[in-house]
């Protein structure tokens, strides 16, 4: 079964029947593929409908515009990413936080290289709305703080949440550089990113 979309305020109507959920998943899959081919500016809801082989009305049944569509794709990516991390953490000892951080980075890199549309829209639209309070990196950091705190047997308190947010912001900038340098991700920059994040988090997690 394809991953189901995160229910957000941008979703006009949540799917009730499986057929409707499958149609919504197909719309989001098509959106991701077209983002890789055309970019965000050239993306249209009509093109998404044609790729998904659904009437344009089916797209507007769920989304008011392409931004709402892309935001739903980003939230589905976040749900899938969190699921992948949770599965990895289940196989790791709680005492080894460095292995947990490696899993967080490894799963991000795997999705960056394989998930349609993820290179442009990972966990938020490429152009955040002005004044948006729920930006992609904070959204990601909040989810990671809960996952890591649960794995490590500690509370996601203010100190841990702040450290995760700083790490996410730093890693985001460096990994963008890595993928600008090499379309598959510059290995040396990725290695430096891993070292930097580990070193910074050691003061909170050791």
Short mmCIF file of C-alpha atoms in Angstrom, two decimals:
data_model
loop_
_atom_site.label_atom_id
_atom_site.label_comp_id
_atom_site.label_asym_id
_atom_site.label_seq_id
_atom_site.Cartn_x
_atom_site.Cartn_y
_atom_site.Cartn_z
CA UNK A 1 0.00 0.00 0.00
CA UNK A 2 1.42 3.44 -0.86
CA UNK A 3 2.22 5.79 2.03
CA UNK A 4 -0.85 7.74 3.08
CA UNK A 5 -0.77 11.53 3.20
CA UNK A 6 -0.60 13.41 6.44
CA UNK A 7 -3.96 15.04 7.17
CA UNK A 8 -3.32 18.79 7.23
CA UNK A 9 -5.40 21.96 7.30
CA UNK A 10 -4.44 22.36 3.63
CA UNK A 11 -6.32 19.19 2.76
CA UNK A 12 -9.84 20.22 1.79
CA UNK A 13 -11.33 16.81 2.38
CA UNK A 14 -9.76 13.81 4.08
CA UNK A 15 -10.21 10.53 2.20
CA UNK A 16 -12.63 8.12 3.84
CA UNK A 17 -12.72 5.14 1.50
CA UNK A 18 -9.62 3.25 0.39
CA UNK A 19 -10.32 4.12 -3.24
CA UNK A 20 -10.23 7.80 -2.37
CA UNK A 21 -7.03 7.36 -0.34
CA UNK A 22 -5.41 5.54 -3.26
CA UNK A 23 -6.40 8.38 -5.60
CA UNK A 24 -4.91 10.94 -3.26
CA UNK A 25 -1.69 8.94 -2.98
CA UNK A 26 -1.52 8.76 -6.79
CA UNK A 27 -1.95 12.53 -7.01
CA UNK A 28 0.91 13.08 -4.57
CA UNK A 29 3.12 10.55 -6.37
CA UNK A 30 2.49 12.38 -9.64
CA UNK A 31 3.27 15.71 -8.01
CA UNK A 32 6.64 14.36 -6.83
CA UNK A 33 7.55 13.03 -10.26
CA UNK A 34 6.65 16.28 -11.98
CA UNK A 35 8.64 18.33 -9.50
CA UNK A 36 11.77 16.44 -10.59
CA UNK A 37 10.96 17.09 -14.24
CA UNK A 38 9.66 20.66 -14.26
CA UNK A 39 10.48 22.29 -10.92
CA UNK A 40 8.03 24.10 -8.67
CA UNK A 41 7.38 27.19 -10.78
CA UNK A 42 6.29 25.18 -13.83
CA UNK A 43 4.23 22.69 -11.83
CA UNK A 44 0.48 22.91 -12.49
CA UNK A 45 -2.46 21.13 -10.95
CA UNK A 46 -3.64 20.21 -14.46
CA UNK A 47 -0.35 18.48 -15.23
CA UNK A 48 -0.58 16.59 -11.94
CA UNK A 49 -4.12 15.47 -12.76
CA UNK A 50 -3.03 14.27 -16.20
CA UNK A 51 -0.05 12.35 -14.79
CA UNK A 52 -2.23 10.78 -12.08
CA UNK A 53 -4.93 9.97 -14.69
CA UNK A 54 -7.65 11.65 -12.64
CA UNK A 55 -10.05 14.49 -13.49
CA UNK A 56 -8.78 17.95 -12.52
CA UNK A 57 -11.75 18.14 -10.17
CA UNK A 58 -10.25 15.28 -8.16
CA UNK A 59 -7.18 17.40 -7.45
CA UNK A 60 -9.29 20.38 -6.39
CA UNK A 61 -11.42 18.12 -4.25
CA UNK A 62 -8.40 17.74 -1.99
CA UNK A 63 -6.33 20.89 -2.63
CA UNK A 64 -7.14 24.54 -3.23
CA UNK A 65 -3.94 25.18 -5.20
CA UNK A 66 -0.54 23.73 -6.03
CA UNK A 67 1.04 25.09 -2.86
CA UNK A 68 -1.40 23.11 -0.73
CA UNK A 69 -0.63 20.07 -2.87
CA UNK A 70 3.12 20.44 -2.43
CA UNK A 71 2.73 21.00 1.30
CA UNK A 72 0.79 17.74 1.60
CA UNK A 73 3.59 15.97 -0.30
CA UNK A 74 6.13 17.45 2.13
CA UNK A 75 4.16 16.24 5.14
CA UNK A 76 3.83 12.78 3.63
CA UNK A 77 7.62 12.80 3.19
CA UNK A 78 8.02 13.70 6.85
CA UNK A 79 5.74 10.86 7.94
CA UNK A 80 7.63 8.39 5.76
CA UNK A 81 10.97 9.67 7.07
CA UNK A 82 9.83 9.36 10.68
CA UNK A 83 8.63 5.80 10.03
CA UNK A 84 11.98 4.87 8.49
CA UNK A 85 13.91 6.32 11.42
CA UNK A 86 11.67 4.60 13.95
CA UNK A 87 12.30 1.27 12.23
CA UNK A 88 16.07 1.85 12.30
CA UNK A 89 16.08 2.96 15.93
CA UNK A 90 14.22 -0.19 16.97
CA UNK A 91 17.31 -2.20 16.02
CA UNK A 92 19.83 0.05 17.81
CA UNK A 93 20.86 0.07 21.49
CA UNK A 94 19.54 3.09 23.35
CA UNK A 95 23.01 3.79 24.73
CA UNK A 96 24.51 4.45 21.28
CA UNK A 97 23.23 7.90 20.35
CA UNK A 98 25.86 8.27 17.62
CA UNK A 99 24.41 5.30 15.75
CA UNK A 100 20.98 6.90 16.09
CA UNK A 101 22.27 10.15 14.55
CA UNK A 102 23.88 8.15 11.75
CA UNK A 103 20.51 6.52 11.08
CA UNK A 104 18.85 9.95 10.92
CA UNK A 105 21.38 11.15 8.35
CA UNK A 106 21.46 7.90 6.37
CA UNK A 107 17.69 7.77 5.94
CA UNK A 108 17.60 11.39 4.82
CA UNK A 109 20.29 10.72 2.22
CA UNK A 110 18.48 7.60 1.01
CA UNK A 111 15.26 9.54 0.49
CA UNK A 112 17.11 12.44 -1.13
CA UNK A 113 18.51 10.04 -3.72
CA UNK A 114 15.43 7.93 -4.38
CA UNK A 115 12.09 9.59 -3.53
CA UNK A 116 10.49 11.51 -6.42
CA UNK A 117 10.30 15.24 -5.76
CA UNK A 118 12.27 14.97 -2.50
CA UNK A 119 15.30 16.84 -3.86
CA UNK A 120 13.16 19.96 -4.24
CA UNK A 121 10.46 19.39 -1.61
CA UNK A 122 11.68 17.37 1.33
CA UNK A 123 9.70 18.49 4.38
CA UNK A 124 8.34 21.83 3.19
CA UNK A 125 7.60 23.82 0.01
CA UNK A 126 10.67 25.31 -1.71
CA UNK A 127 9.38 28.82 -1.03
CA UNK A 128 7.94 29.06 2.51
CA UNK A 129 4.99 31.37 2.98
CA UNK A 130 5.94 34.77 4.39
CA UNK A 131 5.57 34.79 8.15
CA UNK A 132 4.98 31.03 8.30
CA UNK A 133 5.36 29.78 11.87
CA UNK A 134 5.61 26.10 10.88
CA UNK A 135 8.75 26.12 8.75
CA UNK A 136 10.12 22.84 7.44
CA UNK A 137 13.24 22.62 9.61
CA UNK A 138 11.36 23.34 12.83
CA UNK A 139 8.71 20.81 11.79
CA UNK A 140 11.45 18.24 11.23
CA UNK A 141 13.34 19.09 14.41
CA UNK A 142 10.20 18.70 16.54
CA UNK A 143 9.56 15.24 15.12
CA UNK A 144 13.20 14.17 15.53
CA UNK A 145 13.34 15.42 19.13
CA UNK A 146 10.42 13.17 20.05
CA UNK A 147 11.85 10.17 18.22
CA UNK A 148 15.36 10.53 19.65
CA UNK A 149 14.16 11.30 23.16
CA UNK A 150 12.00 8.20 23.13
CA UNK A 151 14.86 6.06 21.88
CA UNK A 152 17.34 7.44 24.39
CA UNK A 153 14.92 7.22 27.30
CA UNK A 154 14.84 10.92 28.07
CA UNK A 155 12.37 13.76 27.83
CA UNK A 156 12.31 16.03 24.75
CA UNK A 157 13.03 19.02 26.97
CA UNK A 158 13.93 22.52 25.84
CA UNK A 159 17.67 21.84 25.79
CA UNK A 160 17.39 18.72 23.64
CA UNK A 161 14.83 20.32 21.32
CA UNK A 162 17.06 23.36 20.79
CA UNK A 163 20.12 21.17 20.11
CA UNK A 164 18.18 19.12 17.55
CA UNK A 165 16.92 22.28 15.84
CA UNK A 166 20.42 23.73 15.60
CA UNK A 167 21.69 20.41 14.22
CA UNK A 168 18.90 20.28 11.63
CA UNK A 169 19.61 23.83 10.48
CA UNK A 170 23.35 23.18 10.20
CA UNK A 171 22.94 19.82 8.46
CA UNK A 172 20.39 21.27 6.05
CA UNK A 173 22.79 23.99 4.89
CA UNK A 174 25.72 21.59 4.55
CA UNK A 175 23.76 18.87 2.75
CA UNK A 176 22.41 21.45 0.31
CA UNK A 177 26.05 22.29 -0.41
CA UNK A 178 26.89 18.60 -0.79
CA UNK A 179 24.16 18.09 -3.40
CA UNK A 180 25.00 21.31 -5.25
CA UNK A 181 28.59 20.09 -5.49
CA UNK A 182 27.63 16.60 -6.68
CA UNK A 183 24.10 15.55 -7.79
CA UNK A 184 24.46 12.33 -5.78
CA UNK A 185 25.88 14.15 -2.73
CA UNK A 186 29.55 14.98 -2.26
CA UNK A 187 30.90 12.23 0.00
CA UNK A 188 33.51 14.41 1.69
CA UNK A 189 31.04 17.14 2.61
CA UNK A 190 28.57 14.54 3.87
CA UNK A 191 31.31 13.07 6.06
CA UNK A 192 32.13 16.53 7.43
CA UNK A 193 28.44 17.10 8.13
CA UNK A 194 28.27 13.87 10.11
CA UNK A 195 31.36 14.87 12.13
CA UNK A 196 30.02 18.35 12.84
CA UNK A 197 26.59 17.14 13.99
CA UNK A 198 28.08 14.42 16.19
CA UNK A 199 30.57 16.83 17.77
CA UNK A 200 27.91 19.43 18.49
CA UNK A 201 25.40 16.97 19.94
CA UNK A 202 28.02 15.34 22.15
CA UNK A 203 27.73 18.24 24.62
CA UNK A 204 24.02 17.44 25.03
CA UNK A 205 23.89 13.67 24.61
CA UNK A 206 27.13 12.41 26.22
#
